[in-house]
Short mmCIF file of N, CA and C in Angstrom, two decimals:
data_model
loop_
_atom_site.label_atom_id
_atom_site.label_comp_id
_atom_site.label_asym_id
_atom_site.label_seq_id
_atom_site.Cartn_x
_atom_site.Cartn_y
_atom_site.Cartn_z
N UNK B 737 0.89 9.26 -14.23
CA UNK B 737 1.05 7.92 -15.54
C UNK B 737 0.21 7.13 -15.28
N UNK B 738 0.18 6.18 -16.97
CA UNK B 738 -1.15 5.51 -17.03
C UNK B 738 -0.50 4.09 -16.82
N UNK B 739 -0.60 3.96 -16.10
CA UNK B 739 -0.26 2.23 -15.28
C UNK B 739 -2.00 1.64 -15.03
N UNK B 740 -1.90 -0.04 -15.21
CA UNK B 740 -2.35 -0.50 -15.51
C UNK B 740 -2.45 -1.28 -14.43
N UNK B 741 -3.37 -1.46 -13.77
CA UNK B 741 -4.03 -1.23 -12.20
C UNK B 741 -4.22 -2.72 -11.66
N UNK B 742 -4.75 -3.51 -13.32
CA UNK B 742 -4.70 -5.11 -13.57
C UNK B 742 -2.98 -5.87 -12.73
N UNK B 743 -2.30 -4.43 -13.65
CA UNK B 743 -1.23 -5.89 -12.81
C UNK B 743 -0.63 -5.57 -11.63
N UNK B 744 -1.39 -5.53 -11.37
CA UNK B 744 -1.21 -5.07 -9.13
C UNK B 744 -1.77 -6.88 -9.23
N UNK B 745 -2.04 -7.57 -8.48
CA UNK B 745 -2.11 -8.31 -8.68
C UNK B 745 -2.17 -9.54 -9.55
N UNK B 746 -1.75 -10.35 -9.47
CA UNK B 746 -2.10 -11.41 -10.27
C UNK B 746 -3.41 -12.46 -9.77
N UNK B 747 -3.54 -12.05 -8.24
CA UNK B 747 -5.30 -12.83 -7.75
C UNK B 747 -5.78 -12.46 -7.84
N UNK B 748 -6.80 -11.40 -7.77
CA UNK B 748 -7.33 -10.56 -7.48
C UNK B 748 -7.88 -9.22 -8.31
N UNK B 749 -8.95 -9.66 -8.56
CA UNK B 749 -8.88 -8.51 -9.94
C UNK B 749 -8.28 -6.90 -9.08
N UNK B 750 -8.23 -5.57 -9.83
CA UNK B 750 -7.99 -4.90 -9.53
C UNK B 750 -8.83 -3.19 -9.64
N UNK B 751 -9.51 -2.68 -9.37
CA UNK B 751 -9.43 -2.02 -10.31
C UNK B 751 -10.23 0.25 -8.84
N UNK B 752 -9.98 0.77 -10.00
CA UNK B 752 -10.02 2.23 -9.32
C UNK B 752 -11.25 1.86 -8.50
N UNK B 753 -11.51 2.53 -6.95
CA UNK B 753 -11.97 3.11 -6.30
C UNK B 753 -12.52 4.60 -6.12
N UNK B 754 -13.72 4.75 -6.06
CA UNK B 754 -14.45 6.46 -6.62
C UNK B 754 -15.78 6.06 -5.33
N UNK B 755 -16.36 7.34 -5.83
CA UNK B 755 -17.81 7.25 -4.37
C UNK B 755 -18.19 6.71 -4.13
N UNK B 756 -19.02 5.71 -6.09
CA UNK B 756 -20.13 5.08 -5.74
C UNK B 756 -19.88 3.98 -4.38
N UNK B 757 -17.88 3.83 -4.18
CA UNK B 757 -17.53 2.28 -3.93
C UNK B 757 -17.27 3.14 -1.75
N UNK B 758 -18.28 3.89 -1.67
CA UNK B 758 -18.09 4.29 -0.07
C UNK B 758 -18.42 3.33 0.83
N UNK B 759 -19.72 2.96 0.40
CA UNK B 759 -20.29 2.05 1.57
C UNK B 759 -19.18 0.82 1.89
N UNK B 760 -18.86 -0.26 0.38
CA UNK B 760 -18.34 -1.29 0.62
C UNK B 760 -16.70 -0.59 1.03
N UNK B 761 -16.12 1.04 1.76
CA UNK B 761 -15.27 0.86 1.96
C UNK B 761 -14.91 0.79 3.32
N UNK B 762 -16.31 1.67 3.84
CA UNK B 762 -16.91 1.17 4.60
C UNK B 762 -17.20 0.28 5.88
N UNK B 763 -17.84 -0.36 5.45
CA UNK B 763 -18.34 -1.77 5.42
C UNK B 763 -16.89 -2.45 5.56
N UNK B 764 -15.79 -2.20 5.49
CA UNK B 764 -14.52 -3.38 5.55
C UNK B 764 -13.75 -2.64 6.08
N UNK B 765 -13.74 -1.20 6.08
CA UNK B 765 -13.02 -0.42 6.81
C UNK B 765 -13.03 -0.44 8.55
N UNK B 766 -14.27 -0.15 9.35
CA UNK B 766 -14.91 0.14 10.61
C UNK B 766 -14.74 -1.64 11.40
N UNK B 767 -14.17 -2.30 10.34
CA UNK B 767 -13.99 -3.23 11.06
C UNK B 767 -12.81 -4.31 11.76
N UNK B 768 -11.57 -2.35 11.20
CA UNK B 768 -10.59 -3.08 11.84
C UNK B 768 -9.85 -1.81 12.77
N UNK B 769 -10.57 -2.51 14.09
CA UNK B 769 -10.82 -1.60 15.27
C UNK B 769 -9.31 -1.27 15.23
N UNK B 770 -7.45 -2.39 15.31
CA UNK B 770 -6.71 -2.19 15.36
C UNK B 770 -6.17 -0.65 14.36
N UNK B 771 -6.39 -0.73 13.58
CA UNK B 771 -5.71 0.02 13.11
C UNK B 771 -6.58 1.78 13.77
N UNK B 772 -7.70 1.45 13.62
CA UNK B 772 -8.19 2.90 14.30
C UNK B 772 -7.85 3.45 15.73
N UNK B 773 -7.37 2.36 16.66
CA UNK B 773 -7.12 2.44 17.74
C UNK B 773 -5.86 3.47 17.34
N UNK B 774 -5.13 3.05 16.80
CA UNK B 774 -3.68 3.84 16.60
C UNK B 774 -3.80 4.76 15.35
N UNK B 775 -4.67 4.75 14.38
CA UNK B 775 -5.12 6.40 13.58
C UNK B 775 -6.14 6.84 13.96
N UNK B 776 -6.96 7.05 15.10
CA UNK B 776 -7.89 8.05 14.99
C UNK B 776 -7.76 9.20 14.11
N UNK B 777 -9.17 9.20 13.28
CA UNK B 777 -10.01 9.86 14.58
C UNK B 777 -10.62 7.96 13.56
N UNK B 778 -12.06 7.84 14.39
CA UNK B 778 -12.89 6.35 13.66
C UNK B 778 -13.17 7.24 11.96
N UNK B 779 -12.82 5.40 11.17
CA UNK B 779 -13.87 5.65 9.80
C UNK B 779 -15.33 5.99 9.81
N UNK B 780 -14.93 7.95 8.88
CA UNK B 780 -17.15 7.84 8.80
C UNK B 780 -17.14 7.94 7.01
N UNK B 781 -18.03 8.20 6.24
CA UNK B 781 -18.28 7.46 5.09
C UNK B 781 -17.26 9.47 4.19
N UNK B 782 -17.42 10.25 5.08
CA UNK B 782 -17.03 11.55 4.82
C UNK B 782 -15.23 10.86 4.74
N UNK B 783 -14.46 11.42 5.52
CA UNK B 783 -12.86 10.43 6.26
C UNK B 783 -12.04 9.78 5.02
N UNK B 784 -13.11 8.80 4.60
CA UNK B 784 -13.50 7.68 2.91
C UNK B 784 -13.46 8.93 1.72
N UNK B 785 -14.06 9.91 1.57
CA UNK B 785 -13.87 11.13 0.27
C UNK B 785 -12.61 11.41 0.46
N UNK B 786 -12.25 11.70 1.35
CA UNK B 786 -11.91 13.11 1.67
C UNK B 786 -9.89 12.36 1.52
N UNK B 787 -10.70 11.01 2.00
CA UNK B 787 -9.01 10.23 1.33
C UNK B 787 -8.55 9.60 -0.16
N UNK B 788 -10.17 9.78 -0.50
CA UNK B 788 -9.61 9.68 -2.32
C UNK B 788 -9.13 10.41 -3.26
N UNK B 789 -9.62 12.11 -2.68
CA UNK B 789 -9.12 13.04 -2.31
C UNK B 789 -7.92 13.45 -2.38
N UNK B 790 -7.28 12.66 -1.05
CA UNK B 790 -6.11 13.47 -0.34
C UNK B 790 -5.06 13.20 -1.85
N UNK B 791 -3.87 14.52 -2.04
CA UNK B 791 -3.21 14.58 -2.97
C UNK B 791 -2.05 15.47 -1.58
N UNK B 792 -0.08 14.36 -1.59
CA UNK B 792 0.87 14.95 -1.40
C UNK B 792 1.64 15.92 -2.03
N UNK B 793 1.99 16.95 -1.25
CA UNK B 793 2.12 18.67 -2.31
C UNK B 793 2.76 17.72 -3.49
N UNK B 794 2.71 18.78 -4.33
CA UNK B 794 3.20 19.20 -5.69
C UNK B 794 2.63 17.14 -6.80
N UNK B 795 1.22 16.87 -5.83
CA UNK B 795 1.28 15.51 -6.82
C UNK B 795 -0.41 15.98 -7.31
N UNK B 796 -0.25 14.74 -8.61
CA UNK B 796 -2.00 15.08 -9.10
C UNK B 796 -2.36 14.08 -9.24
N UNK B 797 -4.01 13.76 -9.44
CA UNK B 797 -4.15 13.10 -9.99
C UNK B 797 -4.20 11.49 -11.03
N UNK B 798 -3.34 12.06 -11.56
CA UNK B 798 -2.75 10.74 -12.72
C UNK B 798 -1.55 10.07 -11.77
N UNK B 799 -1.28 10.13 -10.46
CA UNK B 799 0.14 10.43 -10.31
C UNK B 799 -0.59 8.96 -8.71
N UNK B 800 -1.94 9.09 -9.06
CA UNK B 800 -2.68 8.75 -7.16
C UNK B 800 -4.19 7.49 -8.03
N UNK B 801 -3.01 6.28 -7.33
CA UNK B 801 -4.44 5.15 -7.65
C UNK B 801 -5.06 4.37 -6.09
N UNK B 802 -6.11 5.08 -6.26
CA UNK B 802 -7.03 4.74 -4.96
C UNK B 802 -7.93 2.89 -5.16
N UNK B 803 -7.15 1.84 -4.62
CA UNK B 803 -7.57 0.76 -5.76
C UNK B 803 -7.63 -0.17 -4.62
N UNK B 804 -9.05 -0.52 -5.60
CA UNK B 804 -9.74 -2.40 -4.59
C UNK B 804 -9.23 -3.58 -5.53
N UNK B 805 -9.21 -4.75 -4.05
CA UNK B 805 -8.32 -5.65 -4.74
C UNK B 805 -9.88 -6.18 -4.44
N UNK B 806 -10.14 -7.54 -4.73
CA UNK B 806 -11.98 -7.64 -5.22
C UNK B 806 -11.11 -9.46 -5.19
N UNK B 807 -12.18 -10.15 -4.70
CA UNK B 807 -11.83 -11.82 -4.92
C UNK B 807 -13.86 -12.21 -5.10
N UNK B 808 -13.86 -12.23 -6.92
CA UNK B 808 -15.70 -12.64 -7.34
C UNK B 808 -15.85 -10.57 -7.09
N UNK B 809 -16.98 -11.03 -5.70
CA UNK B 809 -17.50 -9.51 -5.51
C UNK B 809 -17.35 -8.34 -4.66
N UNK B 810 -16.95 -9.09 -3.55
CA UNK B 810 -15.91 -8.70 -2.81
C UNK B 810 -14.69 -8.44 -2.24
N UNK B 811 -14.63 -6.99 -0.97
CA UNK B 811 -13.29 -6.22 -1.14
C UNK B 811 -12.44 -6.88 -0.13
N UNK B 812 -11.62 -6.95 -1.00
CA UNK B 812 -10.37 -8.14 -0.38
C UNK B 812 -9.94 -6.90 0.30
N UNK B 813 -9.83 -6.27 0.00
CA UNK B 813 -8.46 -4.63 0.03
C UNK B 813 -8.20 -4.21 -0.76
N UNK B 814 -8.11 -2.30 -0.12
CA UNK B 814 -7.94 -1.24 -0.70
C UNK B 814 -6.44 -0.84 -0.22
N UNK B 815 -6.32 0.44 -1.77
CA UNK B 815 -4.92 0.99 -1.12
C UNK B 815 -4.13 2.40 -1.77
N UNK B 816 -3.54 2.89 -1.02
CA UNK B 816 -3.41 4.03 -2.21
C UNK B 816 -2.46 4.37 -2.36
N UNK B 817 -2.37 4.12 -2.95
CA UNK B 817 -0.78 4.39 -3.56
C UNK B 817 -0.39 5.51 -4.33
N UNK B 818 0.46 6.07 -4.46
CA UNK B 818 0.79 7.45 -5.05
C UNK B 818 1.98 7.63 -5.59
N UNK B 819 2.34 7.68 -7.02
CA UNK B 819 3.84 7.17 -7.61
C UNK B 819 4.36 8.52 -7.52
N UNK B 820 5.57 8.01 -7.86
CA UNK B 820 6.74 8.95 -8.15
C UNK B 820 6.85 10.29 -6.19
N UNK B 821 6.22 9.27 -5.33
CA UNK B 821 6.94 10.55 -4.34
C UNK B 821 7.21 9.69 -3.28
N UNK B 822 7.79 10.15 -2.14
CA UNK B 822 8.63 11.92 -2.39
C UNK B 822 9.33 12.52 -3.18
N UNK B 823 9.71 11.61 -4.43
CA UNK B 823 10.53 11.44 -5.24
C UNK B 823 11.02 10.66 -6.01
N UNK B 824 11.40 10.97 -7.29
CA UNK B 824 10.55 10.18 -8.72
C UNK B 824 11.03 8.41 -8.30
N UNK B 825 10.75 7.65 -8.63
CA UNK B 825 11.33 6.59 -9.35
C UNK B 825 10.75 5.83 -7.49
N UNK B 826 10.17 6.94 -6.65
CA UNK B 826 9.28 5.83 -5.12
C UNK B 826 7.94 5.98 -5.51
N UNK B 827 7.00 4.72 -4.93
CA UNK B 827 5.68 4.50 -4.53
C UNK B 827 5.70 4.62 -3.57
N UNK B 828 4.82 5.36 -2.88
CA UNK B 828 4.67 5.73 -1.80
C UNK B 828 2.66 4.92 -1.46
N UNK B 829 2.99 4.24 -0.08
CA UNK B 829 2.02 3.19 -0.09
C UNK B 829 1.12 4.27 0.93
N UNK B 830 -0.09 5.25 0.68
CA UNK B 830 -0.78 5.91 1.89
C UNK B 830 -1.24 5.41 2.93
N UNK B 831 -1.94 4.26 1.91
CA UNK B 831 -3.34 3.13 2.70
C UNK B 831 -3.45 2.10 2.82
N UNK B 832 -2.86 0.80 3.11
CA UNK B 832 -2.94 -1.03 2.71
C UNK B 832 -3.87 -1.74 3.65
N UNK B 833 -5.09 -1.72 3.66
CA UNK B 833 -6.33 -2.37 4.60
C UNK B 833 -6.50 -3.74 3.78
N UNK B 834 -6.62 -4.42 4.35
CA UNK B 834 -7.33 -5.72 4.47
C UNK B 834 -8.12 -5.98 5.33
N UNK B 835 -9.82 -7.19 4.23
CA UNK B 835 -10.91 -7.07 5.61
C UNK B 835 -10.18 -8.02 6.40
N UNK B 836 -11.37 -7.54 6.89
CA UNK B 836 -10.88 -8.72 8.11
C UNK B 836 -10.77 -10.39 8.26
N UNK B 837 -11.98 -10.66 7.54
CA UNK B 837 -11.72 -11.85 7.15
C UNK B 837 -11.29 -12.56 6.74
N UNK B 838 -10.23 -12.12 5.89
CA UNK B 838 -9.20 -12.02 4.89
C UNK B 838 -7.26 -11.97 6.15
N UNK B 839 -7.51 -11.78 7.24
CA UNK B 839 -6.00 -10.38 7.53
C UNK B 839 -5.81 -12.73 8.53
N UNK B 840 -4.20 -12.18 8.06
CA UNK B 840 -3.81 -13.73 8.75
C UNK B 840 -3.63 -15.37 7.99
N UNK B 841 -4.33 -14.25 6.82
CA UNK B 841 -4.08 -16.18 5.62
C UNK B 841 -3.15 -15.52 4.82
N UNK B 842 -2.32 -14.41 4.52
CA UNK B 842 -1.35 -14.16 3.53
C UNK B 842 -2.15 -13.73 2.22
N UNK B 843 -2.81 -12.89 2.81
CA UNK B 843 -4.20 -12.04 1.58
C UNK B 843 -3.17 -11.04 1.71
N UNK B 844 -2.69 -10.02 2.28
CA UNK B 844 -1.83 -9.16 2.36
C UNK B 844 -0.26 -9.03 2.21
N UNK B 845 -0.13 -10.72 2.34
CA UNK B 845 1.38 -10.10 1.75
C UNK B 845 1.43 -10.69 0.60
N UNK B 846 -0.22 -11.55 0.09
CA UNK B 846 0.06 -12.35 -1.47
C UNK B 846 -0.16 -10.42 -1.96
N UNK B 847 -0.77 -9.73 -2.14
CA UNK B 847 -0.86 -8.23 -2.87
C UNK B 847 0.20 -8.04 -2.79
N UNK B 848 0.74 -7.00 -1.88
CA UNK B 848 2.59 -7.17 -1.38
C UNK B 848 2.87 -7.00 -2.56
N UNK B 849 3.57 -8.71 -2.23
CA UNK B 849 4.71 -9.61 -3.18
C UNK B 849 4.01 -9.54 -4.64
N UNK B 850 2.72 -9.55 -5.21
CA UNK B 850 2.57 -9.40 -6.51
C UNK B 850 3.31 -7.75 -6.73
N UNK B 851 2.76 -6.76 -5.95
CA UNK B 851 2.69 -5.63 -6.15
C UNK B 851 4.27 -5.21 -7.09
N UNK B 852 5.04 -5.82 -5.99
CA UNK B 852 6.57 -5.27 -6.40
C UNK B 852 6.82 -5.72 -7.85
N UNK B 853 6.50 -6.53 -8.78
CA UNK B 853 7.38 -6.67 -9.97
C UNK B 853 6.67 -5.48 -10.81
N UNK B 854 5.68 -5.77 -10.02
CA UNK B 854 3.98 -4.83 -10.96
C UNK B 854 5.56 -3.55 -11.38
N UNK B 855 5.63 -3.31 -9.97
CA UNK B 855 6.31 -1.48 -9.99
C UNK B 855 7.51 -1.65 -10.69
N UNK B 856 8.58 -2.59 -10.38
CA UNK B 856 10.08 -3.12 -10.67
C UNK B 856 9.58 -2.69 -12.06
N UNK B 857 8.80 -2.89 -13.36
CA UNK B 857 8.61 -3.01 -15.09
C UNK B 857 8.21 -2.34 -14.71
N UNK B 858 7.28 -0.87 -13.92
CA UNK B 858 7.48 0.62 -13.98
C UNK B 858 8.78 1.22 -14.07
N UNK B 859 9.93 1.03 -13.73
CA UNK B 859 10.75 1.74 -13.41
C UNK B 859 11.07 1.86 -11.43
N UNK B 860 10.27 1.93 -10.80
CA UNK B 860 10.49 1.64 -9.51
C UNK B 860 11.24 1.14 -8.49
N UNK B 861 12.24 1.90 -7.92
CA UNK B 861 13.14 1.51 -7.69
C UNK B 861 13.22 1.15 -5.88
N UNK B 862 11.88 2.03 -5.24
CA UNK B 862 11.59 1.87 -3.60
C UNK B 862 9.73 2.25 -3.69
N UNK B 863 9.49 1.25 -2.41
CA UNK B 863 8.18 1.22 -2.34
C UNK B 863 8.46 2.10 -0.71
N UNK B 864 8.07 2.98 -0.38
CA UNK B 864 7.98 3.70 1.37
C UNK B 864 6.54 4.20 1.44
N UNK B 865 6.24 3.82 3.41
CA UNK B 865 4.77 3.90 3.84
C UNK B 865 5.27 4.61 4.96
N UNK B 866 4.44 5.30 5.42
CA UNK B 866 4.16 5.19 7.09
C UNK B 866 3.19 4.32 7.85
N UNK B 867 4.27 4.04 9.28
CA UNK B 867 3.13 2.87 9.68
C UNK B 867 2.72 3.97 11.06
N UNK B 868 1.82 3.71 12.15
CA UNK B 868 1.03 3.76 12.88
C UNK B 868 2.46 4.01 14.79
N UNK B 869 3.30 4.74 15.15
CA UNK B 869 3.77 4.22 15.98
C UNK B 869 2.63 3.40 16.68
N UNK B 870 3.12 2.06 17.80
CA UNK B 870 2.59 1.46 18.36
C UNK B 870 1.69 0.75 18.07
N UNK B 871 1.65 0.45 16.88
CA UNK B 871 1.24 -0.20 16.53
C UNK B 871 1.08 -1.66 16.04
N UNK B 872 1.04 -2.66 16.63
CA UNK B 872 1.94 -4.26 16.62
C UNK B 872 1.94 -4.62 15.14
N UNK B 873 0.07 -4.55 14.76
CA UNK B 873 0.08 -5.50 13.78
C UNK B 873 0.75 -4.86 12.50
N UNK B 874 0.70 -3.22 12.43
CA UNK B 874 0.66 -3.06 11.28
C UNK B 874 2.70 -3.04 11.05
N UNK B 875 3.04 -2.28 12.03
CA UNK B 875 4.33 -2.81 12.06
C UNK B 875 5.11 -3.62 11.29
N UNK B 876 4.51 -5.26 12.50
CA UNK B 876 4.63 -6.43 12.24
C UNK B 876 4.57 -6.74 10.76
N UNK B 877 3.35 -6.45 10.38
CA UNK B 877 2.68 -6.55 8.68
C UNK B 877 4.25 -6.25 7.73
N UNK B 878 4.73 -5.19 8.15
CA UNK B 878 5.74 -4.73 7.13
C UNK B 878 7.08 -5.06 7.38
N UNK B 879 6.68 -5.27 8.58
CA UNK B 879 8.47 -6.56 8.80
C UNK B 879 8.72 -7.49 8.03
N UNK B 880 8.04 -8.69 7.95
CA UNK B 880 7.27 -9.66 7.78
C UNK B 880 7.32 -9.46 6.14
N UNK B 881 6.65 -8.09 5.63
CA UNK B 881 7.07 -8.21 4.35
C UNK B 881 8.28 -7.48 3.52
N UNK B 882 9.60 -7.73 4.89
CA UNK B 882 10.86 -7.04 4.39
C UNK B 882 11.12 -5.43 3.98
N UNK B 883 10.05 -5.02 4.66
CA UNK B 883 10.26 -3.36 5.09
C UNK B 883 11.46 -3.09 6.01
N UNK B 884 11.85 -1.68 6.27
CA UNK B 884 12.73 -1.79 6.90
C UNK B 884 12.14 -0.28 7.38
N UNK B 885 12.37 0.40 8.65
CA UNK B 885 12.55 1.09 8.98
C UNK B 885 13.49 2.42 8.66
N UNK B 886 13.22 3.49 8.05
CA UNK B 886 14.21 4.51 8.16
C UNK B 886 14.45 5.38 8.82
N UNK B 887 13.32 5.88 9.38
CA UNK B 887 12.95 7.32 10.71
C UNK B 887 11.61 7.32 11.19
N UNK B 888 12.16 7.11 12.40
CA UNK B 888 10.55 7.64 13.16
C UNK B 888 10.41 9.52 13.26
N UNK B 889 9.55 9.86 12.77
CA UNK B 889 8.48 11.45 13.41
C UNK B 889 6.78 11.12 13.68
N UNK B 890 6.56 11.49 13.06
CA UNK B 890 5.01 11.45 13.42
C UNK B 890 4.62 10.07 13.47
N UNK B 891 5.17 9.35 12.89
CA UNK B 891 5.35 7.90 12.13
C UNK B 891 6.58 6.58 11.77
N UNK B 892 6.06 6.14 11.21
CA UNK B 892 7.71 5.20 11.68
C UNK B 892 7.29 5.54 9.47
N UNK B 893 8.45 5.85 9.67
CA UNK B 893 8.87 5.84 7.56
C UNK B 893 9.51 4.60 7.72
N UNK B 894 8.61 3.37 6.12
CA UNK B 894 9.60 2.56 6.22
C UNK B 894 9.77 2.71 4.69
N UNK B 895 10.86 1.48 4.47
CA UNK B 895 10.49 0.76 3.06
C UNK B 895 11.12 -0.12 2.38
N UNK B 896 11.26 -0.14 1.47
CA UNK B 896 12.05 -1.73 0.45
C UNK B 896 12.57 -1.01 -0.79
N UNK B 897 14.14 -1.59 -0.69
CA UNK B 897 14.15 -1.06 -1.97
C UNK B 897 14.19 -2.14 -2.97
N UNK B 898 13.39 -1.98 -4.11
CA UNK B 898 13.28 -3.06 -4.99
C UNK B 898 14.40 -2.90 -6.53
N UNK B 899 14.60 -3.59 -6.93
CA UNK B 899 16.33 -3.58 -7.50
C UNK B 899 15.31 -3.86 -8.96
N UNK B 900 16.46 -3.43 -9.62
CA UNK B 900 16.07 -3.93 -11.27
C UNK B 900 17.34 -5.09 -11.56
N UNK B 901 17.83 -5.89 -13.05
CA UNK B 901 19.21 -6.47 -12.59
C UNK B 901 19.94 -5.43 -13.49
N UNK B 902 19.70 -4.21 -14.05
CA UNK B 902 20.11 -3.14 -13.95
C UNK B 902 21.79 -2.67 -12.90
N UNK B 903 20.57 -3.11 -11.88
CA UNK B 903 21.92 -3.13 -10.32
C UNK B 903 21.99 -4.08 -9.78
N UNK B 904 22.44 -5.21 -10.48
CA UNK B 904 22.78 -6.56 -10.20
C UNK B 904 22.06 -7.64 -9.24
N UNK B 905 20.74 -7.31 -9.45
CA UNK B 905 19.82 -8.61 -8.62
C UNK B 905 19.10 -9.00 -9.71
N UNK B 906 18.67 -10.04 -9.50
CA UNK B 906 17.81 -10.59 -10.57
C UNK B 906 16.54 -10.89 -10.17
N UNK B 907 16.60 -11.40 -8.54
CA UNK B 907 15.02 -11.02 -7.96
C UNK B 907 14.32 -9.70 -7.77
N UNK B 908 12.40 -10.27 -8.07
CA UNK B 908 11.89 -9.71 -7.63
C UNK B 908 12.39 -8.13 -6.39
N UNK B 909 12.61 -8.40 -5.18
CA UNK B 909 13.68 -7.61 -4.70
C UNK B 909 14.87 -8.30 -4.68
N UNK B 910 16.38 -7.38 -3.27
CA UNK B 910 16.73 -8.30 -3.19
C UNK B 910 17.64 -6.92 -1.95
N UNK B 911 17.63 -8.12 -0.82
CA UNK B 911 17.77 -7.42 0.38
C UNK B 911 19.94 -7.24 0.10
N UNK B 912 20.52 -7.87 -0.09
CA UNK B 912 21.96 -7.82 0.18
C UNK B 912 21.81 -6.25 -0.75
N UNK B 913 23.08 -5.15 -0.07
CA UNK B 913 23.39 -3.90 -0.52
C UNK B 913 22.41 -3.12 -0.19
N UNK B 914 21.70 -3.26 0.94
CA UNK B 914 20.68 -2.60 1.32
C UNK B 914 20.63 -0.90 1.56
N UNK B 915 20.56 -0.51 0.49
CA UNK B 915 20.55 1.11 0.84
C UNK B 915 19.85 2.30 0.89
N UNK B 916 19.10 2.61 2.29
CA UNK B 916 18.31 3.22 2.60
C UNK B 916 19.11 4.92 2.88
N UNK B 917 18.40 6.08 2.01
CA UNK B 917 19.28 7.31 2.08
C UNK B 917 18.85 7.55 4.25
#
């Protein structure tokens, strides 16, 4: 899909990250000790390159948006977003991380809040992601942002149903008639 990634945030500039960004991604990621405590192994430059190229079954690079959110020249956060996965009209967040200097200040929630109307405008009905079991920081963040558990396997699969006006809701996301498969 040809998505305008700048529309993912109203506050931050957004751009695709590539191999030239590995050092700034590494510098941001290696400070997130809690994440890697629950999601080993610890980040390396090679694992970042692997993440940039990783695709779920049946998906192509046109569906993958490994993006950074910047305030001036500083990387504030990163997201690995896969469109139409695991099925059509669902967006999957494979990774979302904010710089520790910006945590607990509403920055991550602002990015997610900005992303919802963007994905909705492209016809997406749901956002899903996996959370490492036992990670209180990640789980609390996604609960605070109105995601709910769908099921538990190796990870906790969480989702947020976003609705359009045709589905009877005129807000960016709607909690009434919550219906996960």
